[in-house]
CSV table of C-alpha atoms in Angstrom, one decimal:
chain,number,residue,atom,x,y,z
A,30,MET,CA,-0.2,-0.1,-0.1
A,31,LYS,CA,1.3,3.6,-0.9
A,32,THR,CA,1.9,6.0,1.8
A,33,GLU,CA,0.4,9.6,1.7
A,34,ASP,CA,3.6,11.2,0.4
A,35,GLU,CA,3.8,8.5,-2.4
A,36,LYS,CA,0.3,9.1,-3.3
A,37,LEU,CA,0.9,13.0,-3.4
A,38,ALA,CA,4.1,12.7,-5.4
A,39,ALA,CA,2.2,10.4,-8.2
A,40,ARG,CA,-0.5,13.2,-8.1
A,41,SER,CA,2.0,15.7,-8.7
A,42,ARG,CA,3.7,13.8,-11.6
A,43,ARG,CA,0.3,13.3,-13.2
A,44,ALA,CA,-0.6,17.0,-13.3
A,45,PHE,CA,2.9,18.1,-14.6
A,46,LEU,CA,2.5,15.3,-17.3
A,47,THR,CA,-1.0,16.6,-18.0
A,48,MET,CA,0.3,20.2,-18.1
A,49,GLY,CA,3.3,19.2,-20.2
A,50,VAL,CA,1.1,17.2,-22.7
A,51,ALA,CA,-1.6,20.4,-22.9
A,52,GLY,CA,1.4,22.7,-23.6
A,53,LEU,CA,2.8,20.8,-26.3
A,54,ALA,CA,-0.6,20.2,-28.0
A,55,GLY,CA,-1.2,23.6,-27.7
A,56,PHE,CA,2.1,24.4,-29.6
A,57,ALA,CA,1.2,22.2,-32.0
A,58,GLY,CA,-2.1,23.9,-32.5
A,59,TRP,CA,-0.5,26.9,-32.7
A,60,SER,CA,2.2,26.0,-35.6
A,61,TRP,CA,-0.5,24.0,-37.2
A,62,LEU,CA,-2.5,27.5,-37.5
A,63,ARG,CA,0.5,29.3,-38.8
A,64,SER,CA,1.4,26.5,-41.5
A,65,ARG,CA,-2.0,26.6,-43.0
A,66,PRO,CA,-2.2,27.5,-46.8
A,67,LEU,CA,-2.6,31.3,-47.1
A,68,ASP,CA,-5.8,32.7,-48.2
A,69,GLN,CA,-5.3,36.1,-49.3
A,70,GLY,CA,-2.4,36.7,-47.3
A,71,LEU,CA,-3.8,35.1,-44.0
A,72,PRO,CA,-3.4,31.3,-42.8
A,73,GLY,CA,-6.9,29.9,-44.1
A,74,PRO,CA,-8.6,29.4,-40.4
A,75,LEU,CA,-7.9,32.9,-39.6
A,76,ARG,CA,-9.4,34.0,-42.6
A,77,SER,CA,-12.4,31.9,-41.7
A,78,VAL,CA,-13.1,33.3,-38.3
A,79,LEU,CA,-12.7,36.7,-39.9
A,80,GLY,CA,-15.6,35.7,-42.3
A,81,LEU,CA,-17.6,34.4,-39.0
A,82,ASN,CA,-17.0,38.0,-37.4
A,83,GLU,CA,-18.2,39.7,-40.4
A,84,ARG,CA,-21.4,37.5,-40.5
A,85,LEU,CA,-22.0,38.6,-36.8
A,86,ALA,CA,-21.1,42.2,-37.5
A,87,ARG,CA,-23.2,42.4,-40.8
A,88,GLY,CA,-26.2,40.9,-38.7
A,89,TYR,CA,-26.0,43.6,-36.3
A,90,PHE,CA,-25.3,46.6,-38.6
A,91,SER,CA,-28.2,49.0,-38.9
A,92,ASP,CA,-28.6,52.4,-40.6
A,93,ASP,CA,-29.0,53.8,-36.8
A,94,HIS,CA,-25.8,52.6,-35.6
A,95,ARG,CA,-23.9,55.7,-36.5
A,96,MET,CA,-20.2,57.5,-36.1
A,97,PRO,CA,-20.4,60.2,-34.1
A,98,GLU,CA,-20.5,63.7,-35.8
A,99,PHE,CA,-19.0,66.7,-34.4
A,100,ALA,CA,-19.0,70.4,-34.2
A,101,LEU,CA,-17.0,72.8,-36.8
A,102,ARG,CA,-14.4,73.3,-34.1
A,103,ALA,CA,-13.3,69.7,-33.8
A,104,VAL,CA,-12.0,69.4,-37.2
A,105,ASN,CA,-8.3,69.2,-37.7
A,106,SER,CA,-7.5,72.1,-40.0
A,107,ASP,CA,-4.4,70.2,-41.2
A,108,THR,CA,-5.9,67.2,-42.8
A,109,ARG,CA,-3.2,64.5,-43.0
A,110,VAL,CA,-2.5,63.2,-46.4
A,111,ASN,CA,-2.1,59.6,-46.6
A,112,GLY,CA,-2.0,57.1,-49.2
A,113,ASP,CA,-1.4,57.9,-53.0
A,114,ILE,CA,-1.9,54.6,-54.4
A,115,GLY,CA,-4.1,54.6,-57.7
A,116,LEU,CA,-3.2,58.8,-57.8
A,117,GLY,CA,-0.8,58.6,-60.6
A,118,SER,CA,0.2,62.1,-62.2
A,119,ASP,CA,-1.4,61.1,-65.5
A,120,PHE,CA,-4.9,62.4,-64.7
A,121,ASP,CA,-7.3,65.4,-66.0
A,122,PRO,CA,-9.7,66.3,-63.6
A,123,ALA,CA,-11.2,68.5,-66.4
A,124,THR,CA,-12.2,65.9,-68.8
A,125,TRP,CA,-12.8,63.1,-65.6
A,126,LYS,CA,-16.3,61.6,-65.9
A,127,LEU,CA,-17.5,58.8,-63.3
A,128,GLU,CA,-18.3,55.4,-64.7
A,129,VAL,CA,-21.1,53.5,-63.5
A,130,GLN,CA,-21.8,49.6,-64.3
A,131,ASN,CA,-24.8,48.3,-63.0
A,132,GLY,CA,-25.0,45.2,-65.4
A,133,LYS,CA,-28.1,46.2,-67.0
A,134,THR,CA,-27.8,49.5,-69.1
A,135,PRO,CA,-24.5,50.3,-71.0
A,136,GLN,CA,-21.9,51.8,-68.7
A,137,LEU,CA,-23.2,55.4,-67.5
A,138,GLN,CA,-20.9,58.4,-67.7
A,139,ILE,CA,-21.4,60.9,-65.2
A,140,SER,CA,-20.3,64.5,-64.8
A,141,LEU,CA,-19.4,66.0,-61.3
A,142,SER,CA,-22.3,68.7,-61.7
A,143,GLU,CA,-24.5,66.1,-62.5
A,144,ILE,CA,-23.8,64.4,-59.3
A,145,GLN,CA,-23.7,67.7,-57.6
A,146,GLN,CA,-27.5,68.0,-58.3
A,147,LEU,CA,-28.4,65.4,-55.8
A,148,PRO,CA,-29.0,66.7,-52.2
A,149,ARG,CA,-26.1,68.3,-50.8
A,150,ILE,CA,-24.8,66.9,-47.5
A,151,GLU,CA,-22.3,68.3,-45.1
A,152,GLN,CA,-20.9,65.9,-42.4
A,153,ILE,CA,-18.4,66.1,-39.8
A,154,THR,CA,-16.9,62.7,-39.0
A,155,GLU,CA,-14.0,60.9,-37.9
A,156,LEU,CA,-11.9,59.3,-40.7
A,157,ASN,CA,-10.3,56.2,-38.6
A,158,CYS,CA,-7.2,54.9,-40.2
A,159,ILE,CA,-6.7,51.1,-39.9
A,160,GLU,CA,-3.2,52.1,-38.4
A,161,GLY,CA,-4.9,53.5,-35.5
A,162,TRP,CA,-4.9,57.2,-36.0
A,163,THR,CA,-8.0,59.2,-36.2
A,164,GLU,CA,-8.9,62.6,-37.9
A,165,VAL,CA,-11.8,64.6,-37.8
A,166,VAL,CA,-12.8,66.0,-40.9
A,167,HIS,CA,-15.5,68.3,-42.6
A,168,TRP,CA,-16.9,66.6,-45.7
A,169,THR,CA,-19.3,67.9,-48.4
A,170,GLY,CA,-20.8,65.7,-50.8
A,171,VAL,CA,-23.9,63.6,-51.9
A,172,ARG,CA,-25.4,60.3,-49.9
A,173,PHE,CA,-24.2,57.4,-51.7
A,174,ARG,CA,-27.7,56.0,-51.4
A,175,ASP,CA,-29.3,59.0,-53.2
A,176,PHE,CA,-26.8,58.5,-56.0
A,177,THR,CA,-27.6,54.6,-56.0
A,178,ALA,CA,-31.3,55.5,-56.0
A,179,ARG,CA,-30.6,58.0,-59.2
A,180,TYR,CA,-28.3,55.7,-61.1
A,181,ASP,CA,-29.4,52.1,-60.2
A,182,PRO,CA,-32.7,52.1,-58.3
A,183,ALA,CA,-32.7,48.4,-59.2
A,184,PHE,CA,-29.8,47.8,-56.8
A,185,SER,CA,-31.5,46.3,-53.8
A,186,ALA,CA,-34.0,44.7,-55.7
A,187,THR,CA,-31.9,42.9,-58.3
A,188,GLY,CA,-30.0,41.1,-55.6
A,189,ALA,CA,-26.9,43.1,-56.4
A,190,GLN,CA,-25.0,42.3,-52.9
A,191,TYR,CA,-21.9,44.5,-53.4
A,192,VAL,CA,-20.3,47.8,-54.8
A,193,ARG,CA,-17.0,47.7,-56.2
A,194,LEU,CA,-14.9,51.2,-56.7
A,195,ASP,CA,-12.1,51.7,-58.8
A,196,THR,CA,-9.4,54.4,-59.1
A,197,PRO,CA,-9.3,55.6,-63.1
A,198,ASP,CA,-5.9,53.8,-63.2
A,199,GLU,CA,-7.5,50.6,-61.5
A,200,GLU,CA,-4.3,50.7,-59.3
A,201,TYR,CA,-6.4,50.7,-56.2
A,202,PHE,CA,-9.9,49.4,-55.5
A,203,VAL,CA,-12.2,48.7,-52.5
A,204,GLY,CA,-15.2,46.2,-52.2
A,205,LEU,CA,-18.0,47.2,-49.7
A,206,ASP,CA,-21.2,45.2,-48.9
A,207,ALA,CA,-24.6,46.9,-49.8
A,208,ALA,CA,-25.7,47.8,-46.3
A,209,SER,CA,-22.2,49.8,-45.8
A,210,ALA,CA,-22.6,51.6,-48.9
A,211,LEU,CA,-26.1,52.6,-48.4
A,212,HIS,CA,-25.5,53.7,-44.7
A,213,PRO,CA,-26.9,57.1,-44.5
A,214,GLN,CA,-23.3,58.9,-43.5
A,215,THR,CA,-21.6,56.9,-46.7
A,216,LEU,CA,-20.9,60.0,-49.0
A,217,LEU,CA,-19.4,60.7,-52.5
A,218,CYS,CA,-17.7,63.7,-51.6
A,219,PHE,CA,-16.4,66.8,-53.7
A,220,GLU,CA,-15.3,69.1,-50.9
A,221,MET,CA,-13.2,68.7,-47.6
A,222,ASN,CA,-13.1,71.2,-44.9
A,223,GLY,CA,-15.3,73.8,-47.1
A,224,LYS,CA,-13.0,73.8,-50.1
A,225,PRO,CA,-12.9,71.9,-53.2
A,226,LEU,CA,-11.0,68.8,-52.6
A,227,THR,CA,-7.4,68.4,-53.8
A,228,LEU,CA,-6.0,65.9,-56.0
A,229,ALA,CA,-3.9,64.5,-52.9
A,230,HIS,CA,-7.3,64.1,-51.0
A,231,GLY,CA,-9.1,62.6,-53.9
A,232,ALA,CA,-10.5,65.2,-56.3
A,233,PRO,CA,-12.8,65.4,-58.1
A,234,LEU,CA,-14.7,62.6,-56.2
A,235,ARG,CA,-13.9,60.3,-53.4
A,236,LEU,CA,-15.8,58.1,-51.0
A,237,VAL,CA,-16.4,59.0,-47.4
A,238,ILE,CA,-17.6,56.0,-45.4
A,239,PRO,CA,-17.4,56.7,-42.0
A,240,VAL,CA,-18.7,53.1,-40.9
A,241,LYS,CA,-15.1,51.6,-42.4
A,242,TYR,CA,-11.6,51.7,-41.8
A,243,GLY,CA,-9.8,54.5,-44.0
A,244,VAL,CA,-8.6,51.9,-46.5
A,245,LYS,CA,-12.1,51.9,-47.8
A,246,ASN,CA,-12.4,55.6,-48.6
A,247,LEU,CA,-11.2,55.5,-52.0
A,248,LYS,CA,-10.0,58.6,-53.6
A,249,ARG,CA,-10.4,59.6,-57.2
A,250,ILE,CA,-13.1,57.4,-57.9
A,251,GLY,CA,-12.8,56.1,-61.6
A,252,ARG,CA,-15.6,53.5,-61.7
A,253,ILE,CA,-18.6,52.2,-59.6
A,254,THR,CA,-19.3,48.6,-60.1
A,255,TYR,CA,-22.7,47.2,-58.7
A,256,THR,CA,-22.3,43.6,-58.6
A,257,THR,CA,-23.8,40.2,-57.2
A,258,ASP,CA,-20.2,38.9,-56.7
A,259,ARG,CA,-18.1,39.8,-53.8
A,260,PRO,CA,-15.5,42.2,-55.2
A,261,ASP,CA,-11.7,42.1,-54.8
A,262,ASP,CA,-10.3,44.5,-52.3
A,263,TYR,CA,-6.9,46.1,-52.6
A,264,TRP,CA,-5.7,45.5,-48.9
A,265,ALA,CA,-7.8,42.5,-48.3
A,266,ASN,CA,-5.7,40.8,-50.9
A,267,GLN,CA,-2.5,41.7,-48.7
A,268,GLY,CA,-3.8,40.2,-45.5
A,269,TYR,CA,-6.3,42.6,-44.2
A,270,ASP,CA,-9.8,41.9,-43.2
A,271,TRP,CA,-12.3,42.3,-46.3
A,272,TYR,CA,-15.1,43.6,-44.4
A,273,ALA,CA,-13.0,46.3,-42.4
A,274,GLY,CA,-16.3,47.6,-40.6
A,275,LEU,CA,-16.4,49.7,-37.7
B,16,MET,CA,2.5,17.6,7.1
B,17,PRO,CA,-1.3,16.9,5.8
B,18,ALA,CA,-1.7,18.2,2.2
B,19,GLU,CA,-4.5,20.8,1.8
B,20,GLU,CA,-6.5,21.4,-1.5
B,21,LYS,CA,-5.8,24.7,-2.3
B,22,HIS,CA,-6.7,25.4,-6.1
B,23,SER,CA,-9.6,23.5,-7.6
B,24,LEU,CA,-9.0,21.7,-11.0
B,25,ALA,CA,-11.2,24.4,-12.9
B,26,ILE,CA,-9.0,27.4,-11.7
B,27,ARG,CA,-6.0,25.6,-12.6
B,28,TRP,CA,-7.4,25.0,-16.1
B,29,PHE,CA,-8.6,28.9,-16.2
B,30,HIS,CA,-5.2,30.2,-15.2
B,31,TRP,CA,-3.0,27.9,-17.6
B,32,LEU,CA,-5.5,28.6,-20.4
B,33,ASN,CA,-5.3,32.2,-19.9
B,34,PHE,CA,-1.4,32.4,-20.0
B,35,PRO,CA,-0.9,31.5,-23.5
B,36,LEU,CA,-4.2,33.7,-24.7
B,37,LEU,CA,-3.2,36.5,-23.0
B,38,PHE,CA,0.4,36.5,-24.2
B,39,ILE,CA,-0.9,36.0,-27.7
B,40,MET,CA,-3.5,39.0,-27.0
B,41,ILE,CA,-0.6,41.2,-25.9
B,42,TRP,CA,1.9,40.2,-28.5
B,43,SER,CA,-0.6,40.8,-31.3
B,44,GLY,CA,-1.8,43.8,-29.9
B,45,MET,CA,1.7,44.9,-30.0
B,46,LEU,CA,1.7,44.3,-33.5
B,47,ILE,CA,-1.4,46.3,-34.1
B,48,TYR,CA,0.0,49.2,-31.7
B,49,TRP,CA,3.3,49.5,-33.7
B,50,ALA,CA,1.5,51.2,-36.8
B,51,ASN,CA,0.6,54.0,-34.6
B,52,ASP,CA,2.6,54.1,-31.5
B,53,VAL,CA,1.9,57.4,-30.1
B,54,TYR,CA,1.9,56.8,-26.2
B,55,ARG,CA,4.4,57.8,-24.1
B,56,LEU,CA,5.4,58.8,-20.5
B,57,GLY,CA,6.2,62.4,-20.4
B,58,TRP,CA,4.7,66.0,-20.6
B,59,GLY,CA,5.1,68.8,-23.0
B,60,GLU,CA,8.0,68.4,-25.1
B,61,THR,CA,9.8,66.1,-22.7
B,62,THR,CA,9.6,62.4,-23.2
B,63,LEU,CA,10.7,60.0,-20.6
B,64,ILE,CA,9.8,56.9,-22.4
B,65,HIS,CA,8.3,56.2,-25.8
B,66,PHE,CA,6.2,53.2,-26.0
B,67,PHE,CA,8.0,51.2,-27.5
B,68,PRO,CA,11.4,51.8,-28.0
B,69,ASP,CA,12.7,51.1,-31.4
B,70,TRP,CA,15.3,48.5,-30.0
B,71,LEU,CA,12.4,47.0,-28.4
B,72,ASN,CA,10.1,46.8,-31.7
B,73,VAL,CA,13.1,45.5,-33.6
B,74,ARG,CA,14.1,43.2,-31.0
B,75,LEU,CA,10.6,41.5,-30.7
B,76,ASN,CA,10.2,41.8,-34.7
B,77,LEU,CA,7.0,44.1,-34.3
B,78,PRO,CA,7.4,46.2,-37.4
B,79,GLN,CA,5.2,46.1,-40.5
B,80,ARG,CA,2.9,43.3,-39.3
B,81,LEU,CA,-0.2,45.1,-38.6
B,82,ALA,CA,-2.6,42.7,-40.8
B,83,GLU,CA,-1.3,39.8,-39.1
B,84,GLY,CA,-1.7,41.2,-35.8
B,85,MET,CA,-5.2,42.2,-36.5
B,86,SER,CA,-6.4,38.6,-37.6
B,87,ILE,CA,-4.7,36.9,-34.8
B,88,HIS,CA,-6.2,39.6,-32.4
B,89,PHE,CA,-9.6,39.3,-33.8
B,90,VAL,CA,-9.7,35.5,-33.6
B,91,PHE,CA,-8.0,35.0,-30.4
B,92,MET,CA,-10.1,37.7,-28.7
B,93,TRP,CA,-13.0,35.1,-28.6
B,94,LEU,CA,-11.0,32.5,-26.7
B,95,PHE,CA,-9.7,34.9,-24.3
B,96,ALA,CA,-13.1,36.1,-23.5
B,97,VAL,CA,-14.8,33.1,-23.2
B,98,ASN,CA,-11.9,31.7,-20.8
B,99,GLY,CA,-12.1,34.9,-18.5
B,100,LEU,CA,-15.9,35.0,-18.5
B,101,VAL,CA,-16.3,31.3,-17.8
B,102,TYR,CA,-13.5,31.8,-14.8
B,103,VAL,CA,-15.8,34.8,-13.6
B,104,MET,CA,-18.7,32.7,-13.7
B,105,TYR,CA,-17.3,30.0,-11.9
B,106,LEU,CA,-16.0,32.1,-9.2
B,107,ALA,CA,-19.7,33.4,-8.8
B,108,ILE,CA,-21.3,30.2,-8.8
B,109,SER,CA,-19.0,28.1,-6.8
B,110,GLY,CA,-18.7,30.8,-4.1
B,111,GLU,CA,-14.7,30.9,-4.6
B,112,TRP,CA,-15.3,34.7,-5.1
B,113,ARG,CA,-15.0,35.0,-1.3
B,114,HIS,CA,-11.6,34.0,-1.4
B,115,VAL,CA,-10.6,36.7,-4.1
B,116,VAL,CA,-13.3,39.4,-3.6
B,117,PRO,CA,-11.4,42.0,-1.0
B,118,GLY,CA,-13.1,42.5,2.3
B,119,ARG,CA,-12.9,45.5,4.6
B,120,HIS,CA,-9.8,44.7,6.1
B,121,SER,CA,-7.9,44.0,2.9
B,122,ILE,CA,-6.4,47.2,2.3
B,123,ARG,CA,-4.8,47.5,5.8
B,124,ASP,CA,-3.8,43.8,5.2
B,125,ALA,CA,-2.3,44.7,1.9
B,126,VAL,CA,-0.2,47.6,3.3
B,127,LEU,CA,1.0,45.2,6.3
B,128,VAL,CA,2.0,42.3,3.7
B,129,THR,CA,3.9,44.9,1.7
B,130,LEU,CA,5.9,46.0,4.4
B,131,HIS,CA,6.3,42.5,5.4
B,132,ASP,CA,7.5,41.7,1.8
B,133,LEU,CA,9.6,44.6,1.8
B,134,HIS,CA,11.3,43.3,5.2
B,135,LEU,CA,9.9,46.3,7.1
B,136,ARG,CA,7.8,44.2,9.4
B,137,LYS,CA,8.4,40.9,10.8
B,138,GLU,CA,4.6,39.6,11.2
B,139,LEU,CA,1.9,38.7,8.6
B,140,PRO,CA,-1.7,39.7,9.3
B,141,PRO,CA,-3.9,36.4,9.7
B,142,GLN,CA,-4.9,35.4,6.2
B,143,GLY,CA,-7.5,32.9,4.4
B,144,LYS,CA,-6.4,31.5,1.1
B,145,TYR,CA,-5.1,34.8,0.0
B,146,ASN,CA,-4.0,37.6,1.9
B,147,GLY,CA,-5.2,41.4,1.7
B,148,GLY,CA,-2.6,42.2,-1.3
B,149,GLN,CA,-3.3,39.0,-3.4
B,150,LYS,CA,-7.1,39.9,-3.1
B,151,ILE,CA,-6.7,43.2,-4.4
B,152,ALA,CA,-4.3,42.1,-7.1
B,153,TYR,CA,-6.3,39.4,-8.2
B,154,THR,CA,-9.6,41.2,-8.2
B,155,SER,CA,-7.9,44.2,-10.1
B,156,ILE,CA,-6.6,41.8,-12.8
B,157,VAL,CA,-10.0,40.6,-13.5
B,158,LEU,CA,-11.2,44.1,-13.7
B,159,ILE,CA,-8.6,45.0,-15.9
B,160,GLY,CA,-9.5,41.9,-18.2
B,161,ILE,CA,-13.0,43.1,-18.4
B,162,GLY,CA,-12.0,46.7,-19.0
B,163,SER,CA,-9.7,45.4,-22.1
B,164,LEU,CA,-12.6,43.6,-23.2
B,165,ILE,CA,-14.9,46.6,-22.9
B,166,THR,CA,-12.3,49.2,-24.5
B,167,GLY,CA,-11.4,46.8,-27.0
B,168,ALA,CA,-15.0,46.3,-28.2
B,169,ALA,CA,-15.2,50.1,-28.4
B,170,ILE,CA,-12.4,50.6,-30.7
B,171,TYR,CA,-13.4,47.3,-32.6
B,172,LYS,CA,-16.9,48.5,-33.4
B,173,PRO,CA,-17.0,52.6,-33.0
B,174,ALA,CA,-20.0,52.7,-35.2
B,175,GLN,CA,-22.0,49.7,-33.9
B,176,LEU,CA,-21.2,50.4,-30.5
B,177,SER,CA,-20.9,54.2,-30.6
B,178,TRP,CA,-22.8,54.4,-27.5
B,179,LEU,CA,-20.1,52.3,-25.7
B,180,THR,CA,-17.3,54.1,-27.4
B,181,LYS,CA,-18.7,57.5,-26.7
B,182,MET,CA,-19.1,56.5,-22.9
B,183,LEU,CA,-15.3,55.8,-22.9
B,184,GLY,CA,-14.4,59.3,-24.1
B,185,GLY,CA,-14.5,58.7,-27.8
B,186,TYR,CA,-12.4,56.6,-30.1
B,187,PRO,CA,-9.0,57.8,-29.5
B,188,MET,CA,-9.4,57.8,-25.7
B,189,ALA,CA,-10.7,54.3,-25.9
B,190,ARG,CA,-7.8,53.3,-27.7
B,191,TRP,CA,-5.5,55.2,-25.1
B,192,GLU,CA,-7.6,53.4,-22.2
B,193,HIS,CA,-7.1,49.8,-24.0
B,194,PHE,CA,-3.3,50.5,-24.3
B,195,TRP,CA,-2.9,51.5,-20.7
B,196,LEU,CA,-4.9,48.5,-19.4
B,197,MET,CA,-2.5,46.4,-21.3
B,198,MET,CA,0.4,48.1,-19.6
B,199,ALA,CA,-1.4,47.5,-16.1
B,200,VAL,CA,-1.6,43.8,-17.1
B,201,LEU,CA,2.0,43.7,-17.6
B,202,GLY,CA,2.7,45.5,-14.5
B,203,PHE,CA,0.5,42.8,-12.7
B,204,PHE,CA,2.6,39.9,-14.5
B,205,ALA,CA,5.9,41.4,-13.4
B,206,VAL,CA,5.0,41.6,-9.7
B,207,HIS,CA,3.0,38.3,-10.0
B,208,ILE,CA,6.3,36.6,-11.4
B,209,VAL,CA,8.5,38.0,-8.6
B,210,GLN,CA,6.0,37.0,-5.9
B,211,VAL,CA,5.6,33.3,-7.3
B,212,LEU,CA,9.3,32.9,-7.1
B,213,ARG,CA,9.4,34.2,-4.0
B,214,ALA,CA,6.7,31.9,-2.6
B,215,GLY,CA,8.7,29.0,-3.9
B,216,TRP,CA,7.8,25.2,-5.0
B,217,ASP,CA,5.1,24.3,-3.0
B,218,ASN,CA,2.9,27.4,-4.0
B,219,PHE,CA,3.8,27.2,-7.6
B,220,ARG,CA,3.3,23.3,-7.5
B,221,SER,CA,-0.3,24.0,-5.8
B,222,MET,CA,-1.3,25.8,-9.2
B,223,VAL,CA,-0.1,22.7,-11.4
B,224,ALA,CA,-1.3,19.5,-8.8
B,225,GLY,CA,-3.9,21.6,-6.8
B,226,TYR,CA,-2.8,20.7,-3.4
B,227,SER,CA,-0.2,22.3,-1.0
B,228,LEU,CA,1.8,21.1,1.9
B,229,VAL,CA,2.7,24.1,3.6
B,230,ALA,CA,-0.4,24.9,6.2
B,231,PRO,CA,-1.5,28.9,5.5
B,232,GLU,CA,-1.0,31.0,8.6
B,233,LYS,CA,-4.6,30.4,9.3
B,234,SER,CA,-4.3,27.3,11.9
B,235,ALA,CA,-3.2,29.8,14.6
B,236,ASN,CA,-5.4,32.6,13.9
B,237,PRO,CA,-8.4,32.4,11.9
B,238,PRO,CA,-9.0,35.1,9.0
B,239,ARG,CA,-10.8,38.0,9.9
B,240,GLU,CA,-13.3,37.5,7.4
B,241,GLU,CA,-14.3,34.1,8.7
B,242,ARG,CA,-14.5,35.7,12.1
B,243,ALA,CA,-16.6,38.4,11.3
């Protein structure tokens, strides 16, 4: 018969062994995770969980959930310029027209003055960069939902679920879910802080979508495509979350 | 000496699951923070320490891994949160919260324990499973964990949870709070390691095997909370 001390020693051995095995299993799991084939720059299982996070977020999403809007005095007068992908120098804003593809009618060509006939919206919101910094900016433009109602009224009805935006040179592109694109705070903007957009900030027309990280706020829109396929996204292709919703 | 049961199996699993999960959350958080590393200790133009110093970023291989950091952070947050919440529920249901939540003598006891640990005082106050200092520390770390989840949610979904982000002082403020809660975890961890080393083998083994051979000081003096 074992003494009390022997029983305790056995219990201790068993416990440390269990911890060792659990530790090794955890380490093996981590190594497995890190070695999965990449899906757009991320190990597949991580990409899948981001997909689950997206489904949760889209289920909870609502037009009533809004980013805060600020008073004019909160605006940073010296708005940071960040990112110039898709903003090459061989571009003439004077001859620019916005292309719209909705898969039905032939591609539309829309001028800035036509867009400006839609209800004018002023909005002071944060631009939240995926890097972690924030700028409060005063935007002027038109609601994306008003634009869509005018140029693709069938968008919701036809089952088109997504929107893709490209710069004119197609170097930069973003994909958006329909609900985020049609959120009342999502704007097509032509003025920033009370002045016409500069080229560096995305003239002649840029997207402002406060319910997404800054990476989705595409500058210098060349083409808007309404689509049923989930569009490619420049940064999602490089390991970022496709949804990137706030 | 008779063995006493000290940590239940559940507590031991929560503890050792939390260790790697918390490590992964802090590490992946540092990968994210690097992309906008704006916090420091200092005033005006004077910076005492910038978080984190460049040498540390390089040493830990943090730069240019934002996408990777975000993906890991937003996957492991679920495991970290579930383990923590189940732990809190376990404490509540099992009644073991009584060992952890400070009582009305805990602050005084914590001071006396600290003086004892710093060799400024000979005697230890009477105590139960944990002394006053431990109670305050272990309750604080739970609150810090809960605070990390709340501030984390506020910067993860500032539009969908705008009421929460607003309550915490806005998006930049919530990010700042999230960062300093993480620093508080690191502070807890540093003290915890020193104390575990000081406490010795029996104490460490008790968090693995569950039992302790060292009778707590309560034998002579029942803890105040139990007398009260």
